[in-house]
PDB file of N, CA and C in Angstrom:
ATOM      1  N   MET A   9     109.288 118.275 111.111  1.00  0.00           N
ATOM      2  CA  MET A   9     107.921 118.557 110.729  1.00  0.00           C
ATOM      3  C   MET A   9     107.261 119.332 111.867  1.00  0.00           C
ATOM      4  N   THR A  10     106.711 120.470 111.522  1.00  0.00           N
ATOM      5  CA  THR A  10     106.067 121.284 112.546  1.00  0.00           C
ATOM      6  C   THR A  10     104.679 120.739 112.860  1.00  0.00           C
ATOM      7  N   GLU A  11     104.094 121.330 113.869  1.00  0.00           N
ATOM      8  CA  GLU A  11     102.760 120.882 114.283  1.00  0.00           C
ATOM      9  C   GLU A  11     101.713 121.175 113.210  1.00  0.00           C
ATOM     10  N   VAL A  12     101.853 122.301 112.524  1.00  0.00           N
ATOM     11  CA  VAL A  12     100.904 122.654 111.463  1.00  0.00           C
ATOM     12  C   VAL A  12     101.017 121.666 110.302  1.00  0.00           C
ATOM     13  N   GLN A  13     102.232 121.310 109.920  1.00  0.00           N
ATOM     14  CA  GLN A  13     102.415 120.346 108.839  1.00  0.00           C
ATOM     15  C   GLN A  13     101.859 118.980 109.217  1.00  0.00           C
ATOM     16  N   ALA A  14     102.088 118.570 110.458  1.00  0.00           N
ATOM     17  CA  ALA A  14     101.560 117.281 110.907  1.00  0.00           C
ATOM     18  C   ALA A  14     100.036 117.281 110.900  1.00  0.00           C
ATOM     19  N   THR A  15      99.443 118.399 111.280  1.00  0.00           N
ATOM     20  CA  THR A  15      97.985 118.504 111.276  1.00  0.00           C
ATOM     21  C   THR A  15      97.442 118.449 109.848  1.00  0.00           C
ATOM     22  N   LEU A  16      98.134 119.092 108.904  1.00  0.00           N
ATOM     23  CA  LEU A  16      97.691 119.049 107.509  1.00  0.00           C
ATOM     24  C   LEU A  16      97.797 117.642 106.931  1.00  0.00           C
ATOM     25  N   VAL A  17      98.861 116.924 107.266  1.00  0.00           N
ATOM     26  CA  VAL A  17      98.998 115.546 106.794  1.00  0.00           C
ATOM     27  C   VAL A  17      97.891 114.675 107.382  1.00  0.00           C
ATOM     28  N   LEU A  18      97.608 114.859 108.659  1.00  0.00           N
ATOM     29  CA  LEU A  18      96.531 114.101 109.305  1.00  0.00           C
ATOM     30  C   LEU A  18      95.174 114.439 108.681  1.00  0.00           C
ATOM     31  N   ALA A  19      94.949 115.716 108.392  1.00  0.00           N
ATOM     32  CA  ALA A  19      93.683 116.114 107.765  1.00  0.00           C
ATOM     33  C   ALA A  19      93.530 115.487 106.383  1.00  0.00           C
ATOM     34  N   GLY A  20      94.613 115.452 105.612  1.00  0.00           N
ATOM     35  CA  GLY A  20      94.558 114.816 104.296  1.00  0.00           C
ATOM     36  C   GLY A  20      94.279 113.330 104.388  1.00  0.00           C
ATOM     37  N   ALA A  21      94.900 112.670 105.363  1.00  0.00           N
ATOM     38  CA  ALA A  21      94.673 111.231 105.534  1.00  0.00           C
ATOM     39  C   ALA A  21      93.239 110.944 105.954  1.00  0.00           C
ATOM     40  N   ILE A  22      92.708 111.755 106.841  1.00  0.00           N
ATOM     41  CA  ILE A  22      91.312 111.579 107.269  1.00  0.00           C
ATOM     42  C   ILE A  22      90.370 111.828 106.097  1.00  0.00           C
ATOM     43  N   MET A  23      90.681 112.827 105.280  1.00  0.00           N
ATOM     44  CA  MET A  23      89.838 113.130 104.122  1.00  0.00           C
ATOM     45  C   MET A  23      89.791 111.950 103.153  1.00  0.00           C
ATOM     46  N   MET A  24      90.945 111.345 102.898  1.00  0.00           N
ATOM     47  CA  MET A  24      90.970 110.190 101.990  1.00  0.00           C
ATOM     48  C   MET A  24      90.223 109.002 102.590  1.00  0.00           C
ATOM     49  N   GLY A  25      90.429 108.746 103.866  1.00  0.00           N
ATOM     50  CA  GLY A  25      89.794 107.592 104.506  1.00  0.00           C
ATOM     51  C   GLY A  25      88.288 107.720 104.586  1.00  0.00           C
ATOM     52  N   LEU A  26      87.811 108.877 105.008  1.00  0.00           N
ATOM     53  CA  LEU A  26      86.362 109.058 105.127  1.00  0.00           C
ATOM     54  C   LEU A  26      85.691 109.125 103.758  1.00  0.00           C
ATOM     55  N   GLY A  27      86.392 109.668 102.772  1.00  0.00           N
ATOM     56  CA  GLY A  27      85.837 109.672 101.415  1.00  0.00           C
ATOM     57  C   GLY A  27      85.653 108.264 100.880  1.00  0.00           C
ATOM     58  N   ALA A  28      86.641 107.421 101.100  1.00  0.00           N
ATOM     59  CA  ALA A  28      86.542 106.026 100.650  1.00  0.00           C
ATOM     60  C   ALA A  28      85.469 105.274 101.423  1.00  0.00           C
ATOM     61  N   LEU A  29      85.389 105.520 102.716  1.00  0.00           N
ATOM     62  CA  LEU A  29      84.375 104.854 103.537  1.00  0.00           C
ATOM     63  C   LEU A  29      82.969 105.269 103.112  1.00  0.00           C
ATOM     64  N   GLY A  30      82.768 106.554 102.884  1.00  0.00           N
ATOM     65  CA  GLY A  30      81.462 107.029 102.452  1.00  0.00           C
ATOM     66  C   GLY A  30      81.055 106.476 101.104  1.00  0.00           C
ATOM     67  N   ALA A  31      81.998 106.404 100.181  1.00  0.00           N
ATOM     68  CA  ALA A  31      81.690 105.842  98.862  1.00  0.00           C
ATOM     69  C   ALA A  31      81.362 104.365  98.961  1.00  0.00           C
ATOM     70  N   ALA A  32      82.086 103.642  99.799  1.00  0.00           N
ATOM     71  CA  ALA A  32      81.818 102.207  99.951  1.00  0.00           C
ATOM     72  C   ALA A  32      80.425 101.970 100.518  1.00  0.00           C
ATOM     73  N   ILE A  33      80.050 102.743 101.515  1.00  0.00           N
ATOM     74  CA  ILE A  33      78.712 102.599 102.096  1.00  0.00           C
ATOM     75  C   ILE A  33      77.648 102.993 101.073  1.00  0.00           C
ATOM     76  N   GLY A  34      77.876 104.098 100.364  1.00  0.00           N
ATOM     77  CA  GLY A  34      76.906 104.557  99.373  1.00  0.00           C
ATOM     78  C   GLY A  34      76.706 103.574  98.237  1.00  0.00           C
ATOM     79  N   ILE A  35      77.789 103.005  97.734  1.00  0.00           N
ATOM     80  CA  ILE A  35      77.673 102.037  96.643  1.00  0.00           C
ATOM     81  C   ILE A  35      77.029 100.750  97.142  1.00  0.00           C
ATOM     82  N   GLY A  36      77.296 100.374  98.382  1.00  0.00           N
ATOM     83  CA  GLY A  36      76.647  99.191  98.947  1.00  0.00           C
ATOM     84  C   GLY A  36      75.145  99.366  99.071  1.00  0.00           C
ATOM     85  N   VAL A  37      74.716 100.524  99.562  1.00  0.00           N
ATOM     86  CA  VAL A  37      73.282 100.805  99.670  1.00  0.00           C
ATOM     87  C   VAL A  37      72.657 100.871  98.277  1.00  0.00           C
ATOM     88  N   LEU A  38      73.348 101.512  97.358  1.00  0.00           N
ATOM     89  CA  LEU A  38      72.848 101.629  95.987  1.00  0.00           C
ATOM     90  C   LEU A  38      72.694 100.261  95.334  1.00  0.00           C
ATOM     91  N   GLY A  39      73.669  99.386  95.529  1.00  0.00           N
ATOM     92  CA  GLY A  39      73.582  98.030  94.980  1.00  0.00           C
ATOM     93  C   GLY A  39      72.445  97.237  95.590  1.00  0.00           C
ATOM     94  N   GLY A  40      72.233  97.405  96.880  1.00  0.00           N
ATOM     95  CA  GLY A  40      71.119  96.719  97.532  1.00  0.00           C
ATOM     96  C   GLY A  40      69.776  97.175  96.999  1.00  0.00           C
ATOM     97  N   ARG A  41      69.638  98.479  96.794  1.00  0.00           N
ATOM     98  CA  ARG A  41      68.378  99.001  96.241  1.00  0.00           C
ATOM     99  C   ARG A  41      68.178  98.554  94.795  1.00  0.00           C
ATOM    100  N   PHE A  42      69.274  98.458  94.050  1.00  0.00           N
ATOM    101  CA  PHE A  42      69.170  97.962  92.673  1.00  0.00           C
ATOM    102  C   PHE A  42      68.662  96.526  92.667  1.00  0.00           C
ATOM    103  N   LEU A  43      69.207  95.692  93.542  1.00  0.00           N
ATOM    104  CA  LEU A  43      68.762  94.299  93.594  1.00  0.00           C
ATOM    105  C   LEU A  43      67.312  94.192  94.053  1.00  0.00           C
ATOM    106  N   GLU A  44      66.897  95.045  94.985  1.00  0.00           N
ATOM    107  CA  GLU A  44      65.488  95.043  95.407  1.00  0.00           C
ATOM    108  C   GLU A  44      64.573  95.411  94.244  1.00  0.00           C
ATOM    109  N   GLY A  45      64.940  96.462  93.514  1.00  0.00           N
ATOM    110  CA  GLY A  45      64.125  96.878  92.376  1.00  0.00           C
ATOM    111  C   GLY A  45      64.093  95.843  91.270  1.00  0.00           C
ATOM    112  N   ALA A  46      65.227  95.193  91.029  1.00  0.00           N
ATOM    113  CA  ALA A  46      65.277  94.156  89.997  1.00  0.00           C
ATOM    114  C   ALA A  46      64.464  92.938  90.402  1.00  0.00           C
ATOM    115  N   ALA A  47      64.424  92.632  91.687  1.00  0.00           N
ATOM    116  CA  ALA A  47      63.639  91.484  92.144  1.00  0.00           C
ATOM    117  C   ALA A  47      62.145  91.780  92.081  1.00  0.00           C
ATOM    118  N   ARG A  48      61.769  93.033  92.321  1.00  0.00           N
ATOM    119  CA  ARG A  48      60.342  93.380  92.295  1.00  0.00           C
ATOM    120  C   ARG A  48      59.805  93.462  90.874  1.00  0.00           C
ATOM    121  N   GLN A  49      60.587  94.069  89.980  1.00  0.00           N
ATOM    122  CA  GLN A  49      60.127  94.253  88.600  1.00  0.00           C
ATOM    123  C   GLN A  49      61.248  93.856  87.635  1.00  0.00           C
ATOM    124  N   PRO A  50      61.343  92.580  87.317  1.00  0.00           N
ATOM    125  CA  PRO A  50      62.438  92.118  86.448  1.00  0.00           C
ATOM    126  C   PRO A  50      62.418  92.729  85.043  1.00  0.00           C
ATOM    127  N   GLU A  51      61.270  93.179  84.590  1.00  0.00           N
ATOM    128  CA  GLU A  51      61.202  93.752  83.242  1.00  0.00           C
ATOM    129  C   GLU A  51      61.881  95.124  83.164  1.00  0.00           C
ATOM    130  N   LEU A  52      62.152  95.748  84.301  1.00  0.00           N
ATOM    131  CA  LEU A  52      62.809  97.055  84.318  1.00  0.00           C
ATOM    132  C   LEU A  52      64.319  96.965  84.536  1.00  0.00           C
ATOM    133  N   ILE A  53      64.885  95.775  84.490  1.00  0.00           N
ATOM    134  CA  ILE A  53      66.319  95.613  84.767  1.00  0.00           C
ATOM    135  C   ILE A  53      67.191  96.450  83.827  1.00  0.00           C
ATOM    136  N   PRO A  54      66.921  96.511  82.509  1.00  0.00           N
ATOM    137  CA  PRO A  54      67.799  97.348  81.660  1.00  0.00           C
ATOM    138  C   PRO A  54      67.777  98.828  82.042  1.00  0.00           C
ATOM    139  N   VAL A  55      66.621  99.346  82.402  1.00  0.00           N
ATOM    140  CA  VAL A  55      66.521 100.750  82.809  1.00  0.00           C
ATOM    141  C   VAL A  55      67.225 100.957  84.142  1.00  0.00           C
ATOM    142  N   LEU A  56      66.957 100.066  85.076  1.00  0.00           N
ATOM    143  CA  LEU A  56      67.573 100.187  86.398  1.00  0.00           C
ATOM    144  C   LEU A  56      69.087 100.041  86.323  1.00  0.00           C
ATOM    145  N   ARG A  57      69.570  99.168  85.446  1.00  0.00           N
ATOM    146  CA  ARG A  57      71.014  98.948  85.326  1.00  0.00           C
ATOM    147  C   ARG A  57      71.713 100.222  84.854  1.00  0.00           C
ATOM    148  N   GLY A  58      71.125 100.886  83.878  1.00  0.00           N
ATOM    149  CA  GLY A  58      71.714 102.139  83.393  1.00  0.00           C
ATOM    150  C   GLY A  58      71.765 103.202  84.471  1.00  0.00           C
ATOM    151  N   GLN A  59      70.665 103.341  85.200  1.00  0.00           N
ATOM    152  CA  GLN A  59      70.635 104.311  86.290  1.00  0.00           C
ATOM    153  C   GLN A  59      71.600 103.929  87.407  1.00  0.00           C
ATOM    154  N   PHE A  60      71.717 102.629  87.668  1.00  0.00           N
ATOM    155  CA  PHE A  60      72.627 102.154  88.709  1.00  0.00           C
ATOM    156  C   PHE A  60      74.070 102.510  88.374  1.00  0.00           C
ATOM    157  N   PHE A  61      74.493 102.235  87.138  1.00  0.00           N
ATOM    158  CA  PHE A  61      75.884 102.514  86.778  1.00  0.00           C
ATOM    159  C   PHE A  61      76.166 104.011  86.729  1.00  0.00           C
ATOM    160  N   LEU A  62      75.188 104.805  86.323  1.00  0.00           N
ATOM    161  CA  LEU A  62      75.368 106.255  86.328  1.00  0.00           C
ATOM    162  C   LEU A  62      75.560 106.765  87.750  1.00  0.00           C
ATOM    163  N   MET A  63      74.689 106.357  88.650  1.00  0.00           N
ATOM    164  CA  MET A  63      74.793 106.819  90.032  1.00  0.00           C
ATOM    165  C   MET A  63      76.025 106.253  90.726  1.00  0.00           C
ATOM    166  N   MET A  64      76.413 105.028  90.377  1.00  0.00           N
ATOM    167  CA  MET A  64      77.619 104.460  90.966  1.00  0.00           C
ATOM    168  C   MET A  64      78.848 105.261  90.527  1.00  0.00           C
ATOM    169  N   GLY A  65      78.885 105.664  89.283  1.00  0.00           N
ATOM    170  CA  GLY A  65      80.001 106.479  88.810  1.00  0.00           C
ATOM    171  C   GLY A  65      80.056 107.831  89.485  1.00  0.00           C
ATOM    172  N   LEU A  66      78.894 108.454  89.663  1.00  0.00           N
ATOM    173  CA  LEU A  66      78.869 109.748  90.347  1.00  0.00           C
ATOM    174  C   LEU A  66      79.246 109.606  91.817  1.00  0.00           C
ATOM    175  N   THR A  67      78.797 108.522  92.439  1.00  0.00           N
ATOM    176  CA  THR A  67      79.145 108.284  93.839  1.00  0.00           C
ATOM    177  C   THR A  67      80.633 108.016  93.987  1.00  0.00           C
ATOM    178  N   ASP A  68      81.225 107.353  93.026  1.00  0.00           N
ATOM    179  CA  ASP A  68      82.645 107.025  93.091  1.00  0.00           C
ATOM    180  C   ASP A  68      83.521 108.216  92.712  1.00  0.00           C
ATOM    181  N   ALA A  69      82.971 109.213  92.035  1.00  0.00           N
ATOM    182  CA  ALA A  69      83.763 110.375  91.641  1.00  0.00           C
ATOM    183  C   ALA A  69      84.088 111.274  92.828  1.00  0.00           C
ATOM    184  N   VAL A  70      83.224 111.314  93.812  1.00  0.00           N
ATOM    185  CA  VAL A  70      83.439 112.193  94.961  1.00  0.00           C
ATOM    186  C   VAL A  70      84.710 111.831  95.729  1.00  0.00           C
ATOM    187  N   PRO A  71      84.960 110.552  96.071  1.00  0.00           N
ATOM    188  CA  PRO A  71      86.219 110.264  96.761  1.00  0.00           C
ATOM    189  C   PRO A  71      87.451 110.465  95.885  1.00  0.00           C
ATOM    190  N   MET A  72      87.301 110.323  94.567  1.00  0.00           N
ATOM    191  CA  MET A  72      88.451 110.592  93.698  1.00  0.00           C
ATOM    192  C   MET A  72      88.838 112.064  93.765  1.00  0.00           C
ATOM    193  N   ILE A  73      87.851 112.932  93.807  1.00  0.00           N
ATOM    194  CA  ILE A  73      88.123 114.360  93.958  1.00  0.00           C
ATOM    195  C   ILE A  73      88.721 114.628  95.335  1.00  0.00           C
ATOM    196  N   ALA A  74      88.198 113.964  96.361  1.00  0.00           N
ATOM    197  CA  ALA A  74      88.733 114.135  97.713  1.00  0.00           C
ATOM    198  C   ALA A  74      90.179 113.673  97.799  1.00  0.00           C
ATOM    199  N   VAL A  75      90.529 112.606  97.103  1.00  0.00           N
ATOM    200  CA  VAL A  75      91.922 112.138  97.097  1.00  0.00           C
ATOM    201  C   VAL A  75      92.819 113.175  96.429  1.00  0.00           C
ATOM    202  N   GLY A  76      92.359 113.771  95.349  1.00  0.00           N
ATOM    203  CA  GLY A  76      93.142 114.823  94.698  1.00  0.00           C
ATOM    204  C   GLY A  76      93.369 116.017  95.602  1.00  0.00           C
ATOM    205  N   VAL A  77      92.321 116.447  96.288  1.00  0.00           N
ATOM    206  CA  VAL A  77      92.449 117.569  97.220  1.00  0.00           C
ATOM    207  C   VAL A  77      93.342 117.186  98.396  1.00  0.00           C
ATOM    208  N   ALA A  78      93.208 115.960  98.877  1.00  0.00           N
ATOM    209  CA  ALA A  78      94.040 115.512 100.000  1.00  0.00           C
ATOM    210  C   ALA A  78      95.510 115.463  99.603  1.00  0.00           C
ATOM    211  N   PHE A  79      95.811 114.979  98.404  1.00  0.00           N
ATOM    212  CA  PHE A  79      97.208 114.976  97.949  1.00  0.00           C
ATOM    213  C   PHE A  79      97.740 116.399  97.819  1.00  0.00           C
ATOM    214  N   TYR A  80      96.888 117.317  97.375  1.00  0.00           N
ATOM    215  CA  TYR A  80      97.303 118.719  97.306  1.00  0.00           C
ATOM    216  C   TYR A  80      97.628 119.241  98.701  1.00  0.00           C
ATOM    217  N   ILE A  81      96.766 118.940  99.654  1.00  0.00           N
ATOM    218  CA  ILE A  81      97.002 119.395 101.026  1.00  0.00           C
ATOM    219  C   ILE A  81      98.284 118.786 101.581  1.00  0.00           C
ATOM    220  N   ILE A  82      98.470 117.495 101.366  1.00  0.00           N
ATOM    221  CA  ILE A  82      99.625 116.808 101.951  1.00  0.00           C
ATOM    222  C   ILE A  82     100.930 117.269 101.310  1.00  0.00           C
ATOM    223  N   PHE A  83     100.986 117.320  99.985  1.00  0.00           N
ATOM    224  CA  PHE A  83     102.265 117.559  99.321  1.00  0.00           C
ATOM    225  C   PHE A  83     102.538 119.032  99.021  1.00  0.00           C
ATOM    226  N   ALA A  84     101.514 119.827  98.748  1.00  0.00           N
ATOM    227  CA  ALA A  84     101.755 121.226  98.398  1.00  0.00           C
ATOM    228  C   ALA A  84     101.733 122.129  99.632  1.00  0.00           C
ATOM    229  N   LEU A  85     100.762 121.940 100.489  1.00  0.00           N
ATOM    230  CA  LEU A  85     100.650 122.825 101.643  1.00  0.00           C
ATOM    231  C   LEU A  85     101.524 122.375 102.808  1.00  0.00           C
ATOM    232  N   ALA A  86     101.523 121.079 103.078  1.00  0.00           N
ATOM    233  CA  ALA A  86     102.288 120.589 104.226  1.00  0.00           C
ATOM    234  C   ALA A  86     103.758 120.386 103.881  1.00  0.00           C
ATOM    235  N   GLY A  87     104.075 120.205 102.607  1.00  0.00           N
ATOM    236  CA  GLY A  87     105.459 119.934 102.211  1.00  0.00           C
ATOM    237  C   GLY A  87     106.238 121.177 102.185  1.00  0.00           C
TER     238      GLY A  87
END
């Protein structure tokens, strides 16, 4: 394995790790804000729940795309 290939594998691994870390932090903050809003105004829970799941899905889609790009980098470019 050459130095360039090793660097590409490392870049792909960092991309997957930081993507997962960012999504975990984002979903944690989002869940905390959802609970704060639900505690303040319980009558808005159905509206907040829908918005929460929509934003959680969008937040979780970003690392899935990053994993796809990272696998491309690792297996297609570095391989």
